[in-house]
Amino acid sequence: MVVLIAAMAVVTYIPRMLPFVMFRGKELPPFVQGVLKNVPYATLGALIFPAVFFIQEDMIYGAVGAAAAFGCAFLGANVILVVIGAITVLSAYSYFF
Amino acid sequence: MESNITARKAVEFKKGLQSGMSICIGYLPVALTFGLIAKTTGLTLSETVLMSLLVFAGAAQYISLSLLAAGTGTFEIVLTTFIVNIRHFLMSASLNEKASGDSVFGKMFYAFGITDETFSVAATREEPVTVWYMLGLVFISYASWVINSGIGFLMGAGLPQVLQDSMSIALYAMFAGLLVPSMKKSRKVVFLAVLAACFNSTFMLGKLMPTGWAIVAATLLSAVLVEWIEIMGRKRKVNQAEN
């Protein structure tokens, strides 16, 4: 088991670390730089959807949570408040339904 | 001068801790459940905590448990872990562009703590990303992950069901909270996120590729396509101006 865990640790660390060494002090082509600047926002979209619909068996549950989170965020709440707001809305939702 | 630099490091570390608070909350139910499932899968307490200490990757750790339960061999579990975590390569490459000229060793050190969550928080930060900011951000997230994995194992039960259910939204709510302010400021961000969400949903729901690759492919496709469209648009404008 320890060998398995150690091997999992190594293959997880390598992709996390490699870019910092590979691209050290290198000026990447402008197009690649532009793409890498786009990555965070694209990642966020892909991290949220479709996974948020499958947090519970009932897809509506995830949809309500997502709507609450996007709603709070759109109204300008900071991240912690968005998290607490979404949890509160879903607690109320499961209490009433 | 010396004390000035130390003070700045302390400020950055503290800012990192603060921006990690939402990750700290978000990891709580996920890590508790991981500890719980690890126990039922037959891991010992020290193996459970060791995995969280050394791997620090939620999705991969969950998958490894279900593979262990199915009697899958070590090599396949390690390969699956690698594939599931390959997306972090893209994230580190993106963060590297934003990280100020710190020493490469500092970056190699905090690279251990690049997760979907720490990356999202750091990459949407308005100021440049410094080593000490990352250390604070990673520290609080890592502490929550490791400690709650152990607590989940020991408690042998999750949070009360209603709270457990509702807290499962926490990380997604955090992602929304990080994304929306940028969406409001830039139409490009809206396109990037919506396009990636559509690609990923198509790949996942259509079962076109495994989870790890779907996120990588969706992210890259969206990032490249939007960049390309923007450049074409700019060129056309230049051409129109010339004619």
Short mmCIF file of C-alpha atoms in Angstrom, two decimals:
data_model
loop_
_atom_site.label_atom_id
_atom_site.label_comp_id
_atom_site.label_asym_id
_atom_site.label_seq_id
_atom_site.Cartn_x
_atom_site.Cartn_y
_atom_site.Cartn_z
CA MET A 1 0.00 0.00 0.00
CA VAL A 2 2.81 2.42 0.87
CA VAL A 3 4.44 1.71 -2.51
CA LEU A 4 1.15 2.43 -4.27
CA ILE A 5 0.69 5.69 -2.37
CA ALA A 6 4.28 6.77 -3.08
CA ALA A 7 3.87 6.01 -6.79
CA MET A 8 0.58 7.93 -6.89
CA ALA A 9 2.36 10.85 -5.20
CA VAL A 10 5.13 10.87 -7.82
CA VAL A 11 2.84 10.76 -10.87
CA THR A 12 0.67 13.49 -9.32
CA TYR A 13 3.59 15.78 -8.50
CA ILE A 14 5.33 15.57 -11.89
CA PRO A 15 2.64 17.28 -14.03
CA ARG A 16 2.20 19.91 -11.31
CA MET A 17 5.90 20.74 -11.17
CA LEU A 18 7.16 20.25 -14.73
CA PRO A 19 5.85 23.49 -16.34
CA PHE A 20 7.65 25.66 -13.77
CA VAL A 21 10.95 24.04 -14.76
CA MET A 22 10.28 23.54 -18.49
CA PHE A 23 9.17 27.10 -19.17
CA ARG A 24 11.56 28.79 -16.71
CA GLY A 25 12.74 32.14 -18.02
CA LYS A 26 11.40 31.29 -21.48
CA GLU A 27 9.37 33.73 -23.50
CA LEU A 28 6.66 31.58 -25.06
CA PRO A 29 5.14 32.57 -28.44
CA PRO A 30 2.46 35.26 -27.98
CA PHE A 31 -0.32 32.92 -29.14
CA VAL A 32 0.63 30.31 -26.53
CA GLN A 33 0.82 33.03 -23.87
CA GLY A 34 -2.67 34.16 -24.83
CA VAL A 35 -4.00 30.62 -24.63
CA LEU A 36 -2.44 30.09 -21.20
CA LYS A 37 -4.03 33.32 -19.99
CA ASN A 38 -7.39 31.98 -21.13
CA VAL A 39 -6.93 28.67 -19.33
CA PRO A 40 -8.17 29.72 -15.84
CA TYR A 41 -11.60 30.85 -17.08
CA ALA A 42 -12.04 27.88 -19.40
CA THR A 43 -10.98 25.56 -16.57
CA LEU A 44 -13.57 27.06 -14.24
CA GLY A 45 -16.33 26.51 -16.78
CA ALA A 46 -15.26 22.90 -17.28
CA LEU A 47 -14.85 22.25 -13.55
CA ILE A 48 -18.38 23.45 -12.78
CA PHE A 49 -20.25 21.84 -15.68
CA PRO A 50 -21.51 19.19 -15.92
CA ALA A 51 -20.20 17.95 -12.52
CA VAL A 52 -22.37 20.32 -10.46
CA PHE A 53 -25.52 18.53 -11.66
CA PHE A 54 -24.29 15.23 -10.23
CA ILE A 55 -23.46 16.18 -6.63
CA GLN A 56 -26.60 14.31 -5.56
CA GLU A 57 -28.75 11.79 -7.37
CA ASP A 58 -31.41 14.43 -7.89
CA MET A 59 -30.10 16.70 -10.67
CA ILE A 60 -32.43 19.50 -9.62
CA TYR A 61 -30.54 19.69 -6.32
CA GLY A 62 -27.30 20.55 -8.11
CA ALA A 63 -29.11 22.95 -10.42
CA VAL A 64 -30.63 24.81 -7.46
CA GLY A 65 -27.21 25.00 -5.82
CA ALA A 66 -25.59 26.28 -9.00
CA ALA A 67 -28.33 28.88 -9.48
CA ALA A 68 -27.90 30.04 -5.87
CA ALA A 69 -24.13 30.28 -6.23
CA PHE A 70 -24.23 32.15 -9.55
CA GLY A 71 -26.99 34.39 -8.17
CA CYS A 72 -24.99 35.34 -5.06
CA ALA A 73 -21.86 35.86 -7.13
CA PHE A 74 -23.70 37.98 -9.67
CA LEU A 75 -25.03 40.21 -6.88
CA GLY A 76 -21.40 40.87 -5.99
CA ALA A 77 -20.94 38.66 -2.90
CA ASN A 78 -17.36 37.65 -2.16
CA VAL A 79 -16.32 34.02 -2.52
CA ILE A 80 -16.89 32.97 1.09
CA LEU A 81 -20.39 34.47 1.06
CA VAL A 82 -21.16 32.72 -2.24
CA VAL A 83 -20.15 29.40 -0.64
CA ILE A 84 -22.16 30.00 2.54
CA GLY A 85 -25.13 31.33 0.55
CA ALA A 86 -25.27 28.26 -1.69
CA ILE A 87 -25.01 25.89 1.31
CA THR A 88 -27.79 27.79 3.11
CA VAL A 89 -30.10 27.73 0.09
CA LEU A 90 -29.60 23.98 -0.36
CA SER A 91 -30.14 23.28 3.35
CA ALA A 92 -33.42 25.18 3.12
CA TYR A 93 -34.28 23.37 -0.12
CA SER A 94 -33.84 19.91 1.41
CA TYR A 95 -35.75 21.03 4.50
CA PHE A 96 -38.79 22.10 2.46
CA PHE A 97 -38.77 19.50 -0.32
CA MET B 1 15.41 46.62 4.39
CA GLU B 2 15.72 43.04 5.58
CA SER B 3 12.76 43.39 7.95
CA ASN B 4 10.81 45.10 5.17
CA ILE B 5 11.10 42.03 2.97
CA THR B 6 10.16 39.73 5.85
CA ALA B 7 7.12 41.87 6.55
CA ARG B 8 6.05 41.71 2.90
CA LYS B 9 6.40 37.93 2.93
CA ALA B 10 4.26 37.74 6.07
CA VAL B 11 1.59 39.93 4.46
CA GLU B 12 1.53 37.77 1.34
CA PHE B 13 1.35 34.57 3.42
CA LYS B 14 -1.56 35.98 5.37
CA LYS B 15 -3.35 37.00 2.16
CA GLY B 16 -2.85 33.45 0.91
CA LEU B 17 -4.39 32.06 4.10
CA GLN B 18 -7.35 34.41 3.69
CA SER B 19 -8.04 33.49 0.08
CA GLY B 20 -7.74 29.82 1.07
CA MET B 21 -10.60 30.03 3.57
CA SER B 22 -13.25 29.05 1.05
CA ILE B 23 -11.13 26.06 -0.02
CA CYS B 24 -10.75 25.13 3.63
CA ILE B 25 -14.55 25.00 3.99
CA GLY B 26 -15.03 23.30 0.63
CA TYR B 27 -12.56 20.51 1.38
CA LEU B 28 -14.22 19.71 4.71
CA PRO B 29 -17.06 17.47 3.47
CA VAL B 30 -14.97 16.01 0.63
CA ALA B 31 -12.08 15.06 2.93
CA LEU B 32 -14.36 13.72 5.68
CA THR B 33 -16.05 11.47 3.12
CA PHE B 34 -12.70 10.39 1.74
CA GLY B 35 -11.59 9.30 5.23
CA LEU B 36 -14.83 7.47 5.72
CA ILE B 37 -14.67 5.59 2.40
CA ALA B 38 -10.96 4.83 2.91
CA LYS B 39 -11.90 3.10 6.15
CA THR B 40 -14.63 1.03 4.55
CA THR B 41 -12.25 0.16 1.68
CA GLY B 42 -9.90 -1.35 4.26
CA LEU B 43 -7.12 1.22 4.54
CA THR B 44 -5.60 1.87 7.96
CA LEU B 45 -5.70 5.32 9.56
CA SER B 46 -2.03 5.92 8.77
CA GLU B 47 -2.47 4.84 5.13
CA THR B 48 -5.45 7.16 4.77
CA VAL B 49 -3.61 10.14 6.19
CA LEU B 50 -0.43 9.24 4.29
CA MET B 51 -2.32 9.26 0.99
CA SER B 52 -3.78 12.69 1.71
CA LEU B 53 -0.36 13.92 2.89
CA LEU B 54 1.57 12.71 -0.16
CA VAL B 55 -0.91 12.80 -3.04
CA PHE B 56 -3.20 15.76 -2.15
CA ALA B 57 -5.55 15.23 -5.10
CA GLY B 58 -9.20 14.66 -4.30
CA ALA B 59 -10.55 13.10 -7.47
CA ALA B 60 -7.57 10.77 -7.92
CA GLN B 61 -7.72 9.62 -4.31
CA TYR B 62 -11.43 8.81 -4.60
CA ILE B 63 -10.89 6.90 -7.82
CA SER B 64 -8.00 4.95 -6.32
CA LEU B 65 -10.30 3.78 -3.52
CA SER B 66 -12.94 2.50 -5.91
CA LEU B 67 -10.24 0.78 -7.98
CA LEU B 68 -8.76 -0.81 -4.83
CA ALA B 69 -12.21 -2.02 -3.84
CA ALA B 70 -12.57 -3.57 -7.31
CA GLY B 71 -9.23 -5.35 -6.86
CA THR B 72 -7.40 -3.40 -9.58
CA GLY B 73 -3.61 -3.79 -9.79
CA THR B 74 -1.09 -1.21 -8.62
CA PHE B 75 0.12 -0.28 -12.11
CA GLU B 76 -3.38 0.48 -13.38
CA ILE B 77 -4.19 2.58 -10.32
CA VAL B 78 -0.98 4.60 -10.74
CA LEU B 79 -1.65 5.07 -14.47
CA THR B 80 -5.22 6.20 -13.80
CA THR B 81 -3.94 8.64 -11.16
CA PHE B 82 -1.52 10.07 -13.70
CA ILE B 83 -4.22 10.50 -16.34
CA VAL B 84 -6.70 12.04 -13.90
CA ASN B 85 -4.08 14.55 -12.73
CA ILE B 86 -2.57 15.46 -16.10
CA ARG B 87 -4.82 18.54 -16.16
CA HIS B 88 -2.59 20.07 -13.49
CA PHE B 89 0.14 20.36 -16.13
CA LEU B 90 -2.03 22.86 -17.96
CA MET B 91 -2.82 24.70 -14.75
CA SER B 92 0.82 24.99 -13.68
CA ALA B 93 1.80 26.17 -17.17
CA SER B 94 -0.87 28.85 -16.93
CA LEU B 95 0.12 29.87 -13.40
CA ASN B 96 3.79 30.02 -14.41
CA GLU B 97 2.89 32.90 -16.76
CA LYS B 98 1.34 34.78 -13.86
CA ALA B 99 3.93 33.96 -11.18
CA SER B 100 6.35 36.81 -10.64
CA GLY B 101 10.09 36.26 -11.02
CA ASP B 102 10.47 34.15 -7.91
CA SER B 103 13.08 31.42 -7.58
CA VAL B 104 12.31 28.22 -9.44
CA PHE B 105 12.80 26.24 -6.22
CA GLY B 106 10.02 28.15 -4.50
CA LYS B 107 7.76 27.36 -7.44
CA MET B 108 8.78 23.71 -7.49
CA PHE B 109 7.94 23.58 -3.78
CA TYR B 110 4.45 25.06 -4.02
CA ALA B 111 3.79 23.11 -7.22
CA PHE B 112 3.01 20.18 -4.91
CA GLY B 113 -0.07 22.09 -3.79
CA ILE B 114 -1.54 22.91 -7.22
CA THR B 115 -5.08 21.53 -7.16
CA ASP B 116 -8.17 22.56 -9.13
CA GLU B 117 -9.10 24.75 -6.18
CA THR B 118 -5.77 26.38 -5.28
CA PHE B 119 -5.14 27.02 -8.99
CA SER B 120 -8.55 28.64 -9.48
CA VAL B 121 -8.07 30.96 -6.53
CA ALA B 122 -4.50 31.92 -7.48
CA ALA B 123 -5.19 32.34 -11.20
CA THR B 124 -8.12 34.70 -10.63
CA ARG B 125 -6.10 36.84 -8.19
CA GLU B 126 -5.68 40.38 -9.49
CA GLU B 127 -2.22 40.98 -8.07
CA PRO B 128 0.75 38.90 -9.22
CA VAL B 129 1.13 35.47 -7.64
CA THR B 130 4.09 35.29 -5.24
CA VAL B 131 5.71 32.30 -3.57
CA TRP B 132 4.59 33.38 -0.09
CA TYR B 133 1.02 33.97 -1.21
CA MET B 134 0.97 30.46 -2.69
CA LEU B 135 2.47 28.98 0.49
CA GLY B 136 -0.32 30.50 2.59
CA LEU B 137 -2.99 29.42 0.12
CA VAL B 138 -1.65 25.87 -0.18
CA PHE B 139 -0.97 25.54 3.56
CA ILE B 140 -4.54 26.20 4.67
CA SER B 141 -6.02 24.02 1.91
CA TYR B 142 -3.57 21.18 2.57
CA ALA B 143 -4.16 21.34 6.33
CA SER B 144 -7.92 21.11 5.83
CA TRP B 145 -7.52 18.18 3.40
CA VAL B 146 -5.14 16.12 5.55
CA ILE B 147 -6.73 16.79 8.95
CA ASN B 148 -10.29 16.21 7.75
CA SER B 149 -9.28 12.97 6.00
CA GLY B 150 -8.08 11.71 9.38
CA ILE B 151 -11.16 12.98 11.20
CA GLY B 152 -13.45 11.33 8.65
CA PHE B 153 -11.69 8.02 9.22
CA LEU B 154 -11.91 8.32 13.02
CA MET B 155 -15.52 9.52 13.15
CA GLY B 156 -16.62 6.65 10.96
CA ALA B 157 -19.50 8.86 9.90
CA GLY B 158 -19.96 11.96 7.83
CA LEU B 159 -21.63 15.19 8.86
CA PRO B 160 -25.38 15.18 9.50
CA GLN B 161 -27.02 14.15 6.21
CA VAL B 162 -28.65 17.50 5.40
CA LEU B 163 -25.38 19.37 5.97
CA GLN B 164 -23.33 16.73 4.16
CA ASP B 165 -25.64 17.05 1.15
CA SER B 166 -25.76 20.82 1.10
CA MET B 167 -22.01 21.18 1.64
CA SER B 168 -21.35 19.13 -1.48
CA ILE B 169 -22.07 22.35 -3.40
CA ALA B 170 -19.25 24.24 -1.61
CA LEU B 171 -16.42 23.78 -4.13
CA TYR B 172 -18.68 24.47 -7.12
CA ALA B 173 -20.04 27.56 -5.40
CA MET B 174 -16.47 28.68 -4.87
CA PHE B 175 -15.67 28.17 -8.56
CA ALA B 176 -18.73 30.28 -9.44
CA GLY B 177 -17.67 32.93 -6.95
CA LEU B 178 -14.25 33.11 -8.60
CA LEU B 179 -15.56 33.11 -12.15
CA VAL B 180 -18.47 35.55 -12.09
CA PRO B 181 -16.58 38.78 -11.19
CA SER B 182 -14.36 38.25 -14.27
CA MET B 183 -17.39 37.35 -16.40
CA LYS B 184 -19.00 40.65 -15.49
CA LYS B 185 -15.90 42.53 -16.59
CA SER B 186 -15.12 40.75 -19.83
CA ARG B 187 -17.20 39.14 -22.56
CA LYS B 188 -14.20 37.05 -23.51
CA VAL B 189 -14.33 35.34 -20.09
CA VAL B 190 -18.01 34.53 -20.63
CA PHE B 191 -17.20 32.87 -23.97
CA LEU B 192 -14.26 30.94 -22.49
CA ALA B 193 -16.26 29.54 -19.58
CA VAL B 194 -19.45 28.76 -21.51
CA LEU B 195 -17.58 27.13 -24.37
CA ALA B 196 -15.47 24.97 -22.05
CA ALA B 197 -18.57 24.00 -20.08
CA CYS B 198 -20.32 22.93 -23.31
CA PHE B 199 -17.32 20.96 -24.58
CA ASN B 200 -16.83 19.23 -21.24
CA SER B 201 -20.52 18.38 -20.92
CA THR B 202 -20.51 16.92 -24.43
CA PHE B 203 -17.38 14.85 -23.76
CA MET B 204 -18.58 13.63 -20.36
CA LEU B 205 -22.25 12.98 -21.07
CA GLY B 206 -21.45 11.48 -24.46
CA LYS B 207 -18.84 9.32 -22.66
CA LEU B 208 -16.40 10.32 -25.39
CA MET B 209 -13.36 10.26 -23.10
CA PRO B 210 -12.40 9.65 -19.47
CA THR B 211 -12.81 12.49 -16.92
CA GLY B 212 -9.14 13.51 -16.82
CA TRP B 213 -8.87 13.98 -20.57
CA ALA B 214 -12.31 15.56 -20.97
CA ILE B 215 -11.39 18.54 -18.78
CA VAL B 216 -8.01 18.97 -20.46
CA ALA B 217 -9.50 18.76 -23.96
CA ALA B 218 -12.44 21.06 -23.16
CA THR B 219 -10.18 23.66 -21.55
CA LEU B 220 -7.62 23.65 -24.36
CA LEU B 221 -10.22 23.68 -27.14
CA SER B 222 -12.02 26.62 -25.59
CA ALA B 223 -8.83 28.56 -24.77
CA VAL B 224 -7.37 28.06 -28.27
CA LEU B 225 -10.61 28.74 -30.12
CA VAL B 226 -11.38 31.97 -28.28
CA GLU B 227 -7.79 33.17 -28.69
CA TRP B 228 -7.89 32.38 -32.41
CA ILE B 229 -11.23 34.14 -32.91
CA GLU B 230 -9.92 37.19 -31.07
CA ILE B 231 -6.79 37.37 -33.23
CA MET B 232 -8.82 36.94 -36.44
CA GLY B 233 -11.15 39.70 -35.31
CA ARG B 234 -8.22 42.00 -34.57
CA LYS B 235 -6.65 41.28 -37.97
CA ARG B 236 -9.90 42.01 -39.76
CA LYS B 237 -10.17 45.33 -37.98
CA VAL B 238 -6.61 46.22 -38.97
CA ASN B 239 -7.35 45.28 -42.58
CA GLN B 240 -10.51 47.37 -42.61
CA ALA B 241 -8.59 50.30 -41.21
CA GLU B 242 -5.99 49.95 -43.94
CA ASN B 243 -8.47 49.77 -46.81
#
